[in-house]
């Protein structure tokens, strides 16, 4: 079945540091890939997505590129801020197994940015 | 409403009791989803409604879990004879799309944290 493997946390960085959170996947079909973010006390929010190979999703300074050859979708940001502290989830939807209706999530990576 | 509303935000119940968790989706959203998130894990799919009908309930763990959406808007997740292993955050999401909803992005609620003691 489909699965998402995410970099283990927690991750603690200083403000303005470079961030990478690794994500790899296995899927039956040709999936769409997502990063969701959960800020303290809030619901999950879509951060960015990519629906085909070599697409780059970007939002709020975060980027991730859909790499089919390495089955990866790593999240990056050049200079993190304290406000980026949250839990980040990599996820996929698979047109073959689930008709792109359901999301399969990774376990989440807790990011803490210290001033 | 402006967002997906879930009530209660916290629920503590005794083992063996019955609980109901409510989800009020964004007005006009036809697709509604329930996910369960255990501590330290990502959300796991439970059930998906398109309108009033459950289009896919393959994620429900056993027959103690049931969900309804009688008028195609508000949904209730019902858990009978609760067990300590049912303790988790229960998330609801909605989408305006009739198909391929995940590609358009769900809107999630803040969840109901269920604790079975």
Coordinates of C-alpha atoms in Angstrom, one line a residue:
Chain A
X1 CA 0.0 0.0 0.0
X2 CA 0.9 3.7 -0.2
X3 CA 3.1 5.2 2.5
X4 CA 5.0 8.4 3.3
X5 CA 8.2 8.4 5.3
X6 CA 9.2 11.6 6.9
X7 CA 12.3 12.9 8.7
X8 CA 12.1 12.2 12.4
X9 CA 11.8 15.1 14.7
X10 CA 11.9 17.2 16.6
X11 CA 14.0 19.7 14.7
X12 CA 15.3 22.8 16.5
X13 CA 16.9 25.6 14.5
X14 CA 18.0 29.1 15.1
X15 CA 16.2 32.0 13.4
X16 CA 17.4 32.6 9.9
X17 CA 18.8 29.1 9.5
X18 CA 18.2 26.9 6.4
X19 CA 15.6 24.3 6.8
X20 CA 15.2 20.9 5.1
X21 CA 12.6 18.3 6.1
X22 CA 13.0 15.1 4.2
X23 CA 10.0 13.2 2.8
X24 CA 10.0 10.0 0.6
X25 CA 7.0 8.1 -0.6
X26 CA 5.7 4.8 -2.1
X27 CA 2.6 4.8 -4.2
X28 CA 0.7 2.5 -6.5
X29 CA -0.2 5.2 -9.0
X30 CA 1.2 8.6 -9.9
X31 CA 0.4 10.5 -6.8
X32 CA 0.0 14.2 -6.0
X33 CA 2.2 15.3 -3.1
X34 CA 1.5 17.8 -0.3
X35 CA 2.9 19.5 2.7
X36 CA 0.5 20.4 5.4
X37 CA 1.3 22.5 8.5
X38 CA -0.3 22.4 11.9
X39 CA 0.4 25.5 14.1
X40 CA -0.2 25.2 17.8
X41 CA -3.9 25.1 18.6
X42 CA -5.0 25.2 15.0
X43 CA -6.2 22.8 12.3
X44 CA -4.0 21.3 9.6
X45 CA -3.5 23.8 6.7
X46 CA -2.3 23.0 3.2
X47 CA 1.1 24.6 2.8
X48 CA 2.0 23.6 -0.7
X49 CA 1.5 20.9 -3.3
X50 CA 2.8 19.4 -6.6
X51 CA 0.8 17.2 -8.9
X52 CA 3.4 16.0 -11.4
X53 CA 7.1 15.2 -11.7
X54 CA 9.5 18.2 -11.5
X55 CA 6.7 20.5 -10.3
X56 CA 7.8 22.9 -7.6
X57 CA 5.3 23.8 -4.9
X58 CA 5.9 27.0 -3.0
X59 CA 4.3 29.2 -0.4
X60 CA 5.4 31.5 2.4
X61 CA 9.0 31.0 1.5
X62 CA 8.8 27.2 1.6
X63 CA 9.5 25.1 -1.5
X64 CA 9.3 21.4 -2.4
X65 CA 10.1 19.7 -5.7
X66 CA 8.4 16.5 -6.9
X67 CA 11.2 14.1 -7.7
X68 CA 9.9 11.0 -9.3
X69 CA 13.3 9.4 -9.8
X70 CA 14.0 9.5 -6.1
X71 CA 10.3 9.4 -4.9
X72 CA 11.0 12.4 -2.8
X73 CA 9.3 15.7 -1.9
X74 CA 11.7 17.4 0.5
X75 CA 10.5 20.7 2.2
X76 CA 13.0 23.6 2.2
X77 CA 13.1 27.2 3.4
X78 CA 16.1 29.5 3.1
X79 CA 15.7 31.5 6.3
X80 CA 13.3 30.3 9.0
X81 CA 11.4 32.5 11.4
X82 CA 10.1 31.9 14.9
X83 CA 6.6 32.0 13.4
X84 CA 7.4 28.8 11.4
X85 CA 7.4 26.7 14.6
X86 CA 4.8 24.1 13.9
X87 CA 4.3 20.4 13.0
X88 CA 4.8 19.7 9.3
X89 CA 3.2 16.7 7.6
X90 CA 4.1 15.3 4.2
X91 CA 1.2 13.6 2.4
X92 CA 0.1 12.0 -0.9
X93 CA -3.1 11.3 -2.7
X94 CA -3.1 8.4 -5.1
X95 CA -5.4 8.3 -8.2
X96 CA -5.1 4.5 -8.4
X97 CA -5.8 3.4 -4.9
X98 CA -8.0 6.2 -3.7
X99 CA -9.1 8.2 -6.7
X100 CA -7.4 11.3 -5.2
X101 CA -10.0 11.6 -2.5
X102 CA -7.9 10.4 0.5
X103 CA -4.7 11.6 1.9
X104 CA -1.9 9.3 3.2
X105 CA 0.2 11.2 5.8
X106 CA 3.6 10.9 7.2
X107 CA 4.2 10.9 10.9
X108 CA 4.9 14.6 11.1
X109 CA 8.0 16.6 12.0
X110 CA 7.9 19.1 14.9
X111 CA 9.9 22.2 14.1
X112 CA 11.0 24.7 16.8
X113 CA 12.7 27.9 15.8
X114 CA 14.6 29.7 18.6
X115 CA 15.3 33.5 18.4
Chain B
X1 CA -19.6 29.1 8.4
X2 CA -16.1 30.5 7.8
X3 CA -14.3 27.3 8.6
X4 CA -14.8 23.7 9.6
X5 CA -16.2 23.6 13.1
X6 CA -15.7 20.6 15.4
X7 CA -17.4 20.1 18.8
X8 CA -16.5 19.4 21.5
X9 CA -12.9 20.4 21.3
X10 CA -12.1 18.0 24.1
X11 CA -14.0 15.0 25.4
X12 CA -13.1 12.8 28.3
X13 CA -15.2 9.6 28.6
X14 CA -15.1 6.4 30.6
X15 CA -14.2 3.1 29.0
X16 CA -17.3 1.4 27.7
X17 CA -19.3 4.6 27.2
X18 CA -20.8 5.9 23.9
X19 CA -19.6 9.2 22.4
X20 CA -20.6 11.4 19.5
X21 CA -18.3 13.9 17.8
X22 CA -19.7 16.6 15.6
X23 CA -18.4 18.2 12.5
X24 CA -19.9 21.3 10.8
X25 CA -18.3 21.7 7.4
X26 CA -17.9 24.9 5.3
X27 CA -21.3 25.8 3.9
X28 CA -21.8 24.3 0.4
X29 CA -18.9 21.8 0.7
X30 CA -20.2 18.5 -0.6
X31 CA -17.3 16.3 0.4
X32 CA -16.6 15.6 4.1
X33 CA -13.9 13.5 5.6
X34 CA -13.0 12.1 9.0
X35 CA -9.4 11.3 10.1
X36 CA -7.9 10.0 13.3
X37 CA -4.6 11.2 14.6
X38 CA -2.9 9.3 17.4
X39 CA -0.2 10.9 19.5
X40 CA 3.0 11.3 17.5
X41 CA 1.4 10.0 14.3
X42 CA 0.0 11.5 11.1
X43 CA -3.7 11.5 10.5
X44 CA -5.3 8.3 9.2
X45 CA -8.3 8.2 7.0
X46 CA -11.6 6.9 8.5
X47 CA -14.5 7.7 6.2
X48 CA -15.5 10.0 3.3
X49 CA -18.9 11.4 2.5
X50 CA -20.1 12.7 -0.8
X51 CA -23.4 14.4 0.1
X52 CA -25.4 12.3 2.4
X53 CA -23.8 9.0 1.5
X54 CA -20.6 7.4 2.8
X55 CA -18.6 7.0 -0.4
X56 CA -15.8 5.1 1.4
X57 CA -15.8 3.8 4.9
X58 CA -12.8 1.5 4.5
X59 CA -10.8 3.3 7.2
X60 CA -13.3 2.7 10.1
X61 CA -11.3 0.3 12.4
X62 CA -14.3 -1.8 13.5
X63 CA -18.1 -1.9 13.9
X64 CA -17.9 0.2 17.0
X65 CA -17.3 3.2 14.8
X66 CA -20.1 4.7 12.7
X67 CA -20.7 8.1 11.0
X68 CA -23.7 9.8 9.5
X69 CA -24.4 12.9 7.5
X70 CA -28.2 12.8 7.2
X71 CA -28.7 16.2 5.4
X72 CA -25.5 16.5 3.6
X73 CA -24.0 19.1 5.9
X74 CA -23.3 18.3 9.5
X75 CA -21.7 14.9 10.2
X76 CA -21.5 13.0 13.5
X77 CA -18.9 10.3 14.2
X78 CA -20.3 7.8 16.7
X79 CA -18.2 5.5 18.8
X80 CA -19.8 2.7 20.9
X81 CA -18.3 0.9 23.8
X82 CA -15.2 3.1 23.8
X83 CA -11.8 1.6 24.6
X84 CA -8.6 3.3 25.8
X85 CA -7.1 2.7 22.4
X86 CA -9.7 5.0 20.9
X87 CA -8.0 8.0 22.6
X88 CA -6.8 10.3 19.8
X89 CA -7.5 13.5 18.0
X90 CA -10.4 13.1 15.6
X91 CA -10.2 15.5 12.6
X92 CA -12.8 16.5 10.2
X93 CA -12.2 18.1 6.8
X94 CA -14.4 19.3 3.9
X95 CA -13.9 20.2 0.3
X96 CA -16.1 21.8 -2.4
X97 CA -15.0 19.3 -5.0
X98 CA -17.0 16.3 -6.0
X99 CA -14.0 14.4 -7.2
X100 CA -10.2 14.4 -6.7
X101 CA -10.8 16.5 -3.6
X102 CA -7.3 15.9 -2.2
X103 CA -5.8 17.7 -5.2
X104 CA -7.7 20.8 -4.3
X105 CA -6.8 20.7 -0.7
X106 CA -9.1 20.0 2.2
X107 CA -10.0 22.5 4.9
X108 CA -9.5 20.8 8.2
X109 CA -11.2 21.6 11.5
X110 CA -9.2 22.0 14.8
X111 CA -10.3 18.5 15.9
X112 CA -11.8 16.9 18.9
X113 CA -9.4 15.4 21.4
X114 CA -11.0 12.2 22.8
X115 CA -9.6 10.7 25.9
X116 CA -11.0 7.4 27.2
X117 CA -10.1 6.7 30.8

